[in-house]
Coordinates of C-alpha atoms in Angstrom, one line a residue:
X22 CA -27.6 -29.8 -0.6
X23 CA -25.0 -32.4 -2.0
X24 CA -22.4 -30.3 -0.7
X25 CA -24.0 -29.9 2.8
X26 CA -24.3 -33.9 3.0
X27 CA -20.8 -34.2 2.0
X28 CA -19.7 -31.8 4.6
X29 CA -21.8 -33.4 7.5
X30 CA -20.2 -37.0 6.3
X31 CA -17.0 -36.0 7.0
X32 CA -17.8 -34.6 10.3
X33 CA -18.9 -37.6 11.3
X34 CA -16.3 -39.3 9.8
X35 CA -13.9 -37.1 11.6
X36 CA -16.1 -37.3 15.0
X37 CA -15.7 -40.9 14.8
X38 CA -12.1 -41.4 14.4
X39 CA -11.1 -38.9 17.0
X40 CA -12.9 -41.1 19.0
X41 CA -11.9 -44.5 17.7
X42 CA -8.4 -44.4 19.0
X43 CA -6.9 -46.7 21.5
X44 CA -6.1 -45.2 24.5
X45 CA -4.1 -46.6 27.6
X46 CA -3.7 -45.8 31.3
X47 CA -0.7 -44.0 31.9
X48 CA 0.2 -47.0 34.1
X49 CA 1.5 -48.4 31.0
X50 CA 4.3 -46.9 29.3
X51 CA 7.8 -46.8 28.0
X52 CA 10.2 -47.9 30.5
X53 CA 7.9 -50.2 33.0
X54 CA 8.0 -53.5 34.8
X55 CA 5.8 -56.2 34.3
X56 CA 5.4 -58.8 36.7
X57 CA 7.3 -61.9 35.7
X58 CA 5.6 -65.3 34.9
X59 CA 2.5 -63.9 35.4
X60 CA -0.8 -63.5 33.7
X61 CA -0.7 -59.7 33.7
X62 CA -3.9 -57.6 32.9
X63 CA -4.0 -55.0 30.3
X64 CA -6.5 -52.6 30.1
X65 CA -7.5 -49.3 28.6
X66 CA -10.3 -48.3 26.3
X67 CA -11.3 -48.0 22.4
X68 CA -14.3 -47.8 20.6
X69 CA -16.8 -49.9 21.1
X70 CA -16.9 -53.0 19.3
X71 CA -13.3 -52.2 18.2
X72 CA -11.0 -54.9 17.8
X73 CA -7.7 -54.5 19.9
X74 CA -4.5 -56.9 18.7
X75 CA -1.4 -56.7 21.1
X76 CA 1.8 -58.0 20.3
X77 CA 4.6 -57.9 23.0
X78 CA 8.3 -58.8 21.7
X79 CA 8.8 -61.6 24.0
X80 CA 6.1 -64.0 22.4
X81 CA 4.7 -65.0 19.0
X82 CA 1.3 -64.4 20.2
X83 CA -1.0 -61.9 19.4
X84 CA -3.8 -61.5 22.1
X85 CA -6.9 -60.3 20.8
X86 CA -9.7 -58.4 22.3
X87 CA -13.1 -56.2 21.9
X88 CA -13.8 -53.1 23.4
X89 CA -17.3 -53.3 25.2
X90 CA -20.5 -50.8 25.1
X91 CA -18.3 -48.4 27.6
X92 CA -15.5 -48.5 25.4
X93 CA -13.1 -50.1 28.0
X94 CA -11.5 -53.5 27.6
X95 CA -9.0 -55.9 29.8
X96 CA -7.1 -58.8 28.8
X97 CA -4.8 -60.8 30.4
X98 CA -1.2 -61.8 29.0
X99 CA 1.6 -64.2 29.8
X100 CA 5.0 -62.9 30.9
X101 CA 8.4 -65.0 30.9
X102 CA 10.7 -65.0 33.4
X103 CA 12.5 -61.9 34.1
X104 CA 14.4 -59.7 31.1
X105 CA 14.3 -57.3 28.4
X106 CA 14.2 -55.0 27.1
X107 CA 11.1 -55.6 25.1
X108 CA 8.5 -54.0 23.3
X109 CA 4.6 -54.5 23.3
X110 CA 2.6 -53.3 20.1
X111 CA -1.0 -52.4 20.5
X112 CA -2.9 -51.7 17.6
X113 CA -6.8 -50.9 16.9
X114 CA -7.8 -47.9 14.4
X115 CA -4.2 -46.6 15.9
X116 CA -1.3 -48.2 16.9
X117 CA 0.9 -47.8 20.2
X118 CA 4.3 -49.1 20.7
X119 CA 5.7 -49.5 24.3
X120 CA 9.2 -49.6 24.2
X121 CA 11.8 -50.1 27.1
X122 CA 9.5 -52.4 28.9
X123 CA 12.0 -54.7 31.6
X124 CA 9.7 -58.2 32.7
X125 CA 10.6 -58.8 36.8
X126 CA 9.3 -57.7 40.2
X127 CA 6.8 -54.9 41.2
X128 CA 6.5 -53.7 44.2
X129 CA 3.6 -50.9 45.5
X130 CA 5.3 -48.8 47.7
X131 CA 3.1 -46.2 49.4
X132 CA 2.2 -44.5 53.2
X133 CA 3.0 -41.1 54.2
X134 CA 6.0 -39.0 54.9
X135 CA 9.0 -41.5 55.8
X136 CA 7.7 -43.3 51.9
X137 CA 7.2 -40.4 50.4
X138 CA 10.7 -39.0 51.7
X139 CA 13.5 -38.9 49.1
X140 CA 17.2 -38.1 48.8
X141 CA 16.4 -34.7 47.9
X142 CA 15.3 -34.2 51.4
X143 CA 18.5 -34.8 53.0
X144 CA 19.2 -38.6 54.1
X145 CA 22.4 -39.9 55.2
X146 CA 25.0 -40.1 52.6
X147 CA 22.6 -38.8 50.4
X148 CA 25.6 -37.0 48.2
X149 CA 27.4 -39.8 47.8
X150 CA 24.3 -42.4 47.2
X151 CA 22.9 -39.8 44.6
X152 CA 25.9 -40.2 42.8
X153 CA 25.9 -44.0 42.5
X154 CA 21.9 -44.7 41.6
X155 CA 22.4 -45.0 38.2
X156 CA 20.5 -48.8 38.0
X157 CA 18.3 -49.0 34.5
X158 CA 17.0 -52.5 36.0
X159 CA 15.4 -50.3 38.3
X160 CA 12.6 -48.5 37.5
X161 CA 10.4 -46.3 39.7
X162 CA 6.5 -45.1 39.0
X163 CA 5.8 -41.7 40.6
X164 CA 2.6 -40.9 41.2
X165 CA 1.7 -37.6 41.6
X166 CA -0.5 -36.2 44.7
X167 CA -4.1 -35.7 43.9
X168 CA -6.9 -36.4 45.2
X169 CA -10.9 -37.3 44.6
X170 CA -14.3 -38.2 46.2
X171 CA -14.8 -41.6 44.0
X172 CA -12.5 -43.9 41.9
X173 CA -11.0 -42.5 39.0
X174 CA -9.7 -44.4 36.1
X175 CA -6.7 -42.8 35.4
X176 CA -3.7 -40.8 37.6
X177 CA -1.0 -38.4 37.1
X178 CA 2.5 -40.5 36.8
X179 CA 5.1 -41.8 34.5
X180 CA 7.8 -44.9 34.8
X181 CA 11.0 -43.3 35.0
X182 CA 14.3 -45.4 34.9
X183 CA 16.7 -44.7 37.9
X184 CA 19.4 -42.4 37.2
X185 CA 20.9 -40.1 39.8
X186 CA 18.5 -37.4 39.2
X187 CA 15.3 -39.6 39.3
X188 CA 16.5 -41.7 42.1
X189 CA 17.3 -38.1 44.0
X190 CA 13.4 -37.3 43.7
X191 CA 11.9 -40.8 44.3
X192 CA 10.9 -42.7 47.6
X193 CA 14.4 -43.5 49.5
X194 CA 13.2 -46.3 50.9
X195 CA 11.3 -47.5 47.8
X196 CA 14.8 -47.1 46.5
X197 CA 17.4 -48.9 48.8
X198 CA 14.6 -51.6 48.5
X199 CA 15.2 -52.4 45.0
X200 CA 18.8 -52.2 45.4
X201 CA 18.7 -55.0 48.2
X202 CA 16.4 -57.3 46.2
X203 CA 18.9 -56.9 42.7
X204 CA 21.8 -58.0 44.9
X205 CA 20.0 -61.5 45.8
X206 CA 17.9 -61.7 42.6
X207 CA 20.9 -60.9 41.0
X208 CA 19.9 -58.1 38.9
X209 CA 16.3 -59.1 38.0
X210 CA 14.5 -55.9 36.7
X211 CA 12.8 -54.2 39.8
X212 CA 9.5 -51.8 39.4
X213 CA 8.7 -49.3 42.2
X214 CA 5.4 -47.8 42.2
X215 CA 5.1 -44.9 44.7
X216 CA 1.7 -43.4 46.1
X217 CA 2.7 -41.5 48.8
X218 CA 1.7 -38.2 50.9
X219 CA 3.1 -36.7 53.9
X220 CA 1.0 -36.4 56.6
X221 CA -1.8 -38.1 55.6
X222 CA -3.7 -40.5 57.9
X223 CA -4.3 -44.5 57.3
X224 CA -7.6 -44.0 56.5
X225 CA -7.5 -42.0 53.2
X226 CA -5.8 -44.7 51.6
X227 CA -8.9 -47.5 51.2
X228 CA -12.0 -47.3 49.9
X229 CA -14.2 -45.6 51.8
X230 CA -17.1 -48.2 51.9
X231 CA -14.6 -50.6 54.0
X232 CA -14.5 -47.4 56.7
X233 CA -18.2 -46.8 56.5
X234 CA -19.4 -50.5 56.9
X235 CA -17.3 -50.5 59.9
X236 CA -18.0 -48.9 62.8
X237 CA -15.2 -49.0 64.8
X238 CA -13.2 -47.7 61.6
X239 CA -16.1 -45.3 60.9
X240 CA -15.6 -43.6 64.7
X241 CA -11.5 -43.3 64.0
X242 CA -12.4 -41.4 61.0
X243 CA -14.6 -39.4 62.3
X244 CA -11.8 -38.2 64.7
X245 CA -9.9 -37.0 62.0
X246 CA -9.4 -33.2 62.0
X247 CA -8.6 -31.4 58.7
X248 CA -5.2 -30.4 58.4
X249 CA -3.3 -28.0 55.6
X250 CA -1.1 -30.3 54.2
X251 CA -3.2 -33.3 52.7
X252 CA -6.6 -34.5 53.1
X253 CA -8.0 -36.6 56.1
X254 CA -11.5 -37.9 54.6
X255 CA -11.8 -41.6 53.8
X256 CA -10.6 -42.7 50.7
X257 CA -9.3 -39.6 49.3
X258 CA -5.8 -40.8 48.2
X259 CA -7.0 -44.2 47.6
X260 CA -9.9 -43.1 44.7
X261 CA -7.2 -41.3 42.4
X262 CA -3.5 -42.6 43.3
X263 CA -4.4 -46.6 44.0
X264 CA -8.0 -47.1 42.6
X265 CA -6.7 -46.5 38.8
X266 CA -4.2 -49.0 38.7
X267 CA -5.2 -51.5 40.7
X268 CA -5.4 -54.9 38.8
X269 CA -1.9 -53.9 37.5
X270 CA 0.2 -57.1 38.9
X271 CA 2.5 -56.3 41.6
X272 CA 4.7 -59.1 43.8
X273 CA 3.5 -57.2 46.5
X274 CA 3.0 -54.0 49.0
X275 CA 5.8 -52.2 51.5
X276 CA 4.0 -49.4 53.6
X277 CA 5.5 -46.8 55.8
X278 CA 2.7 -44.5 57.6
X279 CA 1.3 -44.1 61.1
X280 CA 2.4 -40.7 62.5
X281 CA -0.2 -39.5 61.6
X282 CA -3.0 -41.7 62.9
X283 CA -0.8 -40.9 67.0
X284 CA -3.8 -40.5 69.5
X285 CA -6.0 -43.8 67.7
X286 CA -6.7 -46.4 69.8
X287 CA -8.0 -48.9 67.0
X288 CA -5.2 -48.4 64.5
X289 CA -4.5 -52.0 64.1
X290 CA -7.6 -52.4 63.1
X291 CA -7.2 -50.0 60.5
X292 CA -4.5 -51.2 59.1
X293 CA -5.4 -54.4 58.5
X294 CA -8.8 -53.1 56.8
X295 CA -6.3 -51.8 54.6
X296 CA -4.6 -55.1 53.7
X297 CA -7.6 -56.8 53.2
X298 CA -8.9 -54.2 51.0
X299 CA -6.4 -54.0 48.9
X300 CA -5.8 -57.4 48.9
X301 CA -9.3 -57.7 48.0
X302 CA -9.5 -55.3 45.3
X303 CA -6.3 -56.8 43.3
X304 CA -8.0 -60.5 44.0
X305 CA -4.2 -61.7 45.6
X306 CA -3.0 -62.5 48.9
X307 CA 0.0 -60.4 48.2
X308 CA 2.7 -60.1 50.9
X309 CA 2.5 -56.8 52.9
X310 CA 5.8 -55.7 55.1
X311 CA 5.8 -52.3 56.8
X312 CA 7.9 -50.2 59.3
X313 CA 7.2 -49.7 62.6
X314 CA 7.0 -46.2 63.6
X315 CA 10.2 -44.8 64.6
X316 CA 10.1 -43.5 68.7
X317 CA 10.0 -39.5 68.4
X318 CA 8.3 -37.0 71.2
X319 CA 5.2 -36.7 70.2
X320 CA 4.4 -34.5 73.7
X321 CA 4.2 -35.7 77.4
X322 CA 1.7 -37.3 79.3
X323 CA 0.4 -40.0 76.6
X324 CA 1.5 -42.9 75.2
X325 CA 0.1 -42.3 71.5
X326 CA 3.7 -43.0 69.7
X327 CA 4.3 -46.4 71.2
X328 CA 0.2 -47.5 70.8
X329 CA 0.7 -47.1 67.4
X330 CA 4.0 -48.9 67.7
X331 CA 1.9 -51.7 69.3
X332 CA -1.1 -52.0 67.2
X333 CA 1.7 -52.3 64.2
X334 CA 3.1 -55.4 66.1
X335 CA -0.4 -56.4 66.8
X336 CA -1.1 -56.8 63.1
X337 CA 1.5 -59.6 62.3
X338 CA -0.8 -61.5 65.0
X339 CA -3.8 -61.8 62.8
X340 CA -2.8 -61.1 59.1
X341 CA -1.2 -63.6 56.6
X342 CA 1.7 -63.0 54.4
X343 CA 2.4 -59.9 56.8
X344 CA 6.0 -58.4 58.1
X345 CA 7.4 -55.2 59.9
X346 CA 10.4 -54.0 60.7
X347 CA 11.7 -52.3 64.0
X348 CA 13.8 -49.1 63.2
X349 CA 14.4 -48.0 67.1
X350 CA 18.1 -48.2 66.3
X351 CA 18.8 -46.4 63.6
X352 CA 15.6 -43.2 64.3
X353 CA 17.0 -40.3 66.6
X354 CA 14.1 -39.5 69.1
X355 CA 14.0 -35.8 67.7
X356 CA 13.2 -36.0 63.9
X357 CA 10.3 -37.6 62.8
X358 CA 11.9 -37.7 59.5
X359 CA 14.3 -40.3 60.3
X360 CA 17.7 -39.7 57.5
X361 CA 19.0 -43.0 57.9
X362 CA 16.9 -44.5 54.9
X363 CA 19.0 -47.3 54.0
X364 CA 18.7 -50.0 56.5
X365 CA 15.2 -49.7 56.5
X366 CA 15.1 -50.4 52.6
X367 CA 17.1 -53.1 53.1
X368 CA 15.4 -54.7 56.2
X369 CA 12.1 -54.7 54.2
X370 CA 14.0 -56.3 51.2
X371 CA 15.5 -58.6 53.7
X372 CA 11.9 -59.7 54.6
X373 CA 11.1 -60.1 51.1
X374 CA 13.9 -62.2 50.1
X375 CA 13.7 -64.6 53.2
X376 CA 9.3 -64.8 53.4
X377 CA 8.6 -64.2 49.1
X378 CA 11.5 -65.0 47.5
X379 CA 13.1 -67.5 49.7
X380 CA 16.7 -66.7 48.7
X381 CA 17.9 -65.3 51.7
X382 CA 18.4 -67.3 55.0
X383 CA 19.6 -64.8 57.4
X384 CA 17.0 -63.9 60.7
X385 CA 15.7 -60.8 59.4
X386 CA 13.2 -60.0 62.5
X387 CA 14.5 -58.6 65.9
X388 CA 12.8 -60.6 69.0
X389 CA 9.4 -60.7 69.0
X390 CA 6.8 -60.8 72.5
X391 CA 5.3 -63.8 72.3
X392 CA 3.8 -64.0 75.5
X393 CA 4.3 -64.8 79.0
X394 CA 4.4 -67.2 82.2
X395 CA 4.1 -66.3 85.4
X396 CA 6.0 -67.6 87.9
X397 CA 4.3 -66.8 91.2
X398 CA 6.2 -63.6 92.0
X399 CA 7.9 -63.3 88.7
X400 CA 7.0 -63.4 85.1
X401 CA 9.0 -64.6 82.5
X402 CA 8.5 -63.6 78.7
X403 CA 9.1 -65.2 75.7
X404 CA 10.1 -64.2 72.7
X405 CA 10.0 -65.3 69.1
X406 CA 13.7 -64.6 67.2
X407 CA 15.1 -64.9 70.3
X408 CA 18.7 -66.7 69.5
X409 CA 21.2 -64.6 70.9
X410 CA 19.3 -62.3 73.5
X411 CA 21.3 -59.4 74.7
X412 CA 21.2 -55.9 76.3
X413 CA 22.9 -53.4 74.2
X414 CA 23.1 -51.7 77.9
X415 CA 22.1 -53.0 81.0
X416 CA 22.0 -50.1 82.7
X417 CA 18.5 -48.7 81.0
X418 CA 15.5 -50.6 82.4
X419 CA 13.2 -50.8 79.9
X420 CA 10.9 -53.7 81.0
X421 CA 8.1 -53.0 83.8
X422 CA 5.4 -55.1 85.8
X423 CA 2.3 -54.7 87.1
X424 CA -0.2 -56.6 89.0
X425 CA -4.0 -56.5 88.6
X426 CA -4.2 -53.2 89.3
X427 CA -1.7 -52.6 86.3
X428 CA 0.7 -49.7 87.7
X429 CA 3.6 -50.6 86.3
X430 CA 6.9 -50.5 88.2
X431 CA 10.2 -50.9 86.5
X432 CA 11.3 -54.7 87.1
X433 CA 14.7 -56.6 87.8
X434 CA 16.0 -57.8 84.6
X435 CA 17.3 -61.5 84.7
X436 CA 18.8 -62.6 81.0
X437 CA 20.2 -66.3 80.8
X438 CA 19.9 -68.8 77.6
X439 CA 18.0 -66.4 76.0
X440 CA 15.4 -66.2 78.6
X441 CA 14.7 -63.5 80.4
X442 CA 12.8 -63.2 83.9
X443 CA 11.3 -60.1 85.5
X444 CA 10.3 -59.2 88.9
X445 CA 9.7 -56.1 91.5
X446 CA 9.5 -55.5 94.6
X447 CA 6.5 -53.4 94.6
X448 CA 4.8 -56.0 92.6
X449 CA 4.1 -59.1 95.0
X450 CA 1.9 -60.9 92.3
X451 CA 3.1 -59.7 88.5
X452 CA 0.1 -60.1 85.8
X453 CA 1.1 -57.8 82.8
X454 CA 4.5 -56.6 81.3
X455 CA 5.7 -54.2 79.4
X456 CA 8.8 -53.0 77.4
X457 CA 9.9 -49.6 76.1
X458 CA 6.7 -48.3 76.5
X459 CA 7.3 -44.8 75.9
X460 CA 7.2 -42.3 72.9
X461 CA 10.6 -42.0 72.8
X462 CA 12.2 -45.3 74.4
X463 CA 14.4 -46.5 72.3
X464 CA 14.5 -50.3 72.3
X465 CA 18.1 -51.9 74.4
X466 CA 17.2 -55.8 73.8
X467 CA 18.6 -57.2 70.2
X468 CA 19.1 -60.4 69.3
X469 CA 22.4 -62.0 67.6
X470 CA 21.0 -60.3 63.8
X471 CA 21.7 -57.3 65.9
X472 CA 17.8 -56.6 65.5
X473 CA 16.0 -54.7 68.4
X474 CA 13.0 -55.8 70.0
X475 CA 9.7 -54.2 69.3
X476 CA 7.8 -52.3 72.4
X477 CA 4.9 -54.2 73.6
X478 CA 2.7 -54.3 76.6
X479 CA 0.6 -57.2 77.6
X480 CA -2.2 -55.8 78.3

């Protein structure tokens, strides 16, 4: 009987310490970014009641917390300004050392395809790039594709300092991001953490109660036909590749998507759902910059590529701490999978370092619509960004009128001071204009940042 109690003590014993241990998120990890001169939140779980003590290098501080009655616990800690390496010790029943940790900016990268896209896939001067990406400030979070019908707590992904071979498999963009940023925050440690999925619609990335409660969101989903390559329910992507680490501090969001939503006619309104929502969920008014669509034949006799091209612009109208960038210049109209990666990088960074970081002091949006005047039989249309206005070739009309009736006939261009007047002969009393509104027009009209103008109707 003594031997039996003995035997069932240790059990227990054994039960309980297997279950004791402190375990983290694999959000955090050797080799990651934390948000400089922040209060960042760690979080993971322990057994209940179980002190945890961390201790990161950078500090004489020890931050000390409790595990609750579900065995999870958050804390916040202070960060210094940008540096490292460092090393964070977290200790309960067990003890976890985090080494290689950098302090500096974070960045959520995510969307579909174009994000997702890496070197690996062929971009231009992909060989040669490859070879140079060796950049251990620069670190890049891959999160695998999975998916789930309600949030999860944890994901599939490690940090991963950039080397040619990692940098070959990551996000492109996510990459010649980072690069830009380093050369005006002059090397400050960069983290890039990528949830992306080609093909997969807007929607799937937010929490599916902000689609539900809404019904004009709730109808576009509802649209949504199942396709082989990814999931197109509400919140599918968002429950296991954003839900888990949201709280983890970031600087802010870049997002590259909308292909796949061609044929909405509310995808503004999606997309800012999404901002708000994860704005919401990470309790900051983070900046958010994205990419326009590139133009591409999506098929005749609609306009789906250029709405969504529209209702992109249409966002920066009504959401805060927003930016896009127009890549009509550098996107052939035949490949959907544009290769020249870099200047779109780089034009986000640029957005970053001029609207976030305020080290940069260079225009860094092509012109604008801003709305118009009409002028009895002419209209005249203004234009934010508009220093410089000029026709990369005045021989491609791009701009049309119309009058109530709104059939649009191409118009006579006039450009002077950076000021440009429209009229038709067809069109005796002009109320609406447009400008490359096409799947495939490219945009002609740049300003002197040699930035193209965005398509827009006035509709």
């Amino acid at each position: 009987m003594k031997m039996f109690k003995k035997i069932t003590y240790l059990i227990v014993l054994i039960t309980n310490i297997s279950f004791a241990n402190i375990t983290l998120p694999s959000v955090f990890s050797d080799h990651m970014v934390l948000q400089q001169n922040d209060d960042v939140k760690f979080w993971g779980w322990a057994n209940p009641n179980e002190e945890v003590v961390i201790v990161p290098s950078w500090s004489d501080k020890n931050y000390k917390v409790k595990a609750n009655n579900q065995a999870y616990w958050e804390i916040k800690i202070s960060t210094p300004k940008a540096g490292g390496p460092f090393n964070i010790k977290i200790t309960g029943y067990n003890e976890i050392v985090l080494n290689d940790v950098l302090i500096g900016e974070v960045w959520l990268c995510s969307g579909q395809s174009n994000m997702e896209m890496s070197a690996a896939w062929g971009i231009k001067n992909g060989v040669e790039e490859i070879k140079n990406a060796n950049y251990s400030n620069i670190r890049f979070f891959n999160i695998s594709k999975t998916s789930a019908t309600s949030p999860q707590n944890d994901l599939k992904g490690n940090w991963q300092v950039c080397t040619s071979e990692v940098m070959k498999n990551s996000s492109a963009v996510a990459y010649f991001f980072g690069r830009r940023l380093q050369e005006d925050l002059k090397d400050v440690p960069i983290g890039l953490m990528v949830a992306a999925w080609g093909g997969t619609p807007a929607e799937i990335w937010m929490p599916e109660n902000v689609i539900k409660e809404n019904e004009i969101l709730n109808n576009a989903a509802n649209k949504l036909q199942p396709v082989e390559w990814g999931p197109t329910e509400p919140a599918r992507a968002y429950n296991s590749m954003i839900h888990p680490f949201v709280g983890y501090n970031i600087a802010g969001a870049l997002w590259y998507q909308g292909e796949a939503n061609v044929g909405a006619v509310n995808y503004d309104k999606t997309l800012e759902a999404l901002i708000n929502s994860w704005r919401k969920k990470w309790e900051k008014d983070f900046p958010f910059y994205y990419v326009q669509i590139a133009p591409y034949n999506y098929g005749k006799d609609h306009f789906g590529g250029v709405e969504i091209r529209d209702a992109q612009r249409k966002v920066l109208e009504n959401v805060s701490k927003a930016g896009m960038v127009v890549i009509s210049d550098v996107s052939p109209t035949d490949d959907i999978h544009p290769k020249d990666k870099k200047p779109v990088g780089e034009r986000l960074a640029n957005l970053a370092l001029v609207k976030h970081y305020k080290t940069y002091f260079d225009i860094v949006n092509g012109p604008l619509f801003n709305g118009i005047t009409i002028n009895n039989k002419s209209i005249t249309v203004h234009f934010d960004n508009d220093e410089g206005l000029y026709f990369s070739d005045k021989k491609i009309a791009l701009f049309e009128i119309a009058g109530e009736n709104k059939i649009f006939h191409l118009a006579k261009v006039k450009l002077k001071n950076n000021i440009i007047t429209l009229s038709s002969k067809e069109v005796k009393s002009p109320k609406y204009v447009r400008f490359a509104w096409g799947n495939t027009s490219i945009s002609n009209l740049f300003n002197k940042a040699n930035l193209p103008a965005s398509s827009f109707t006035s509709e």
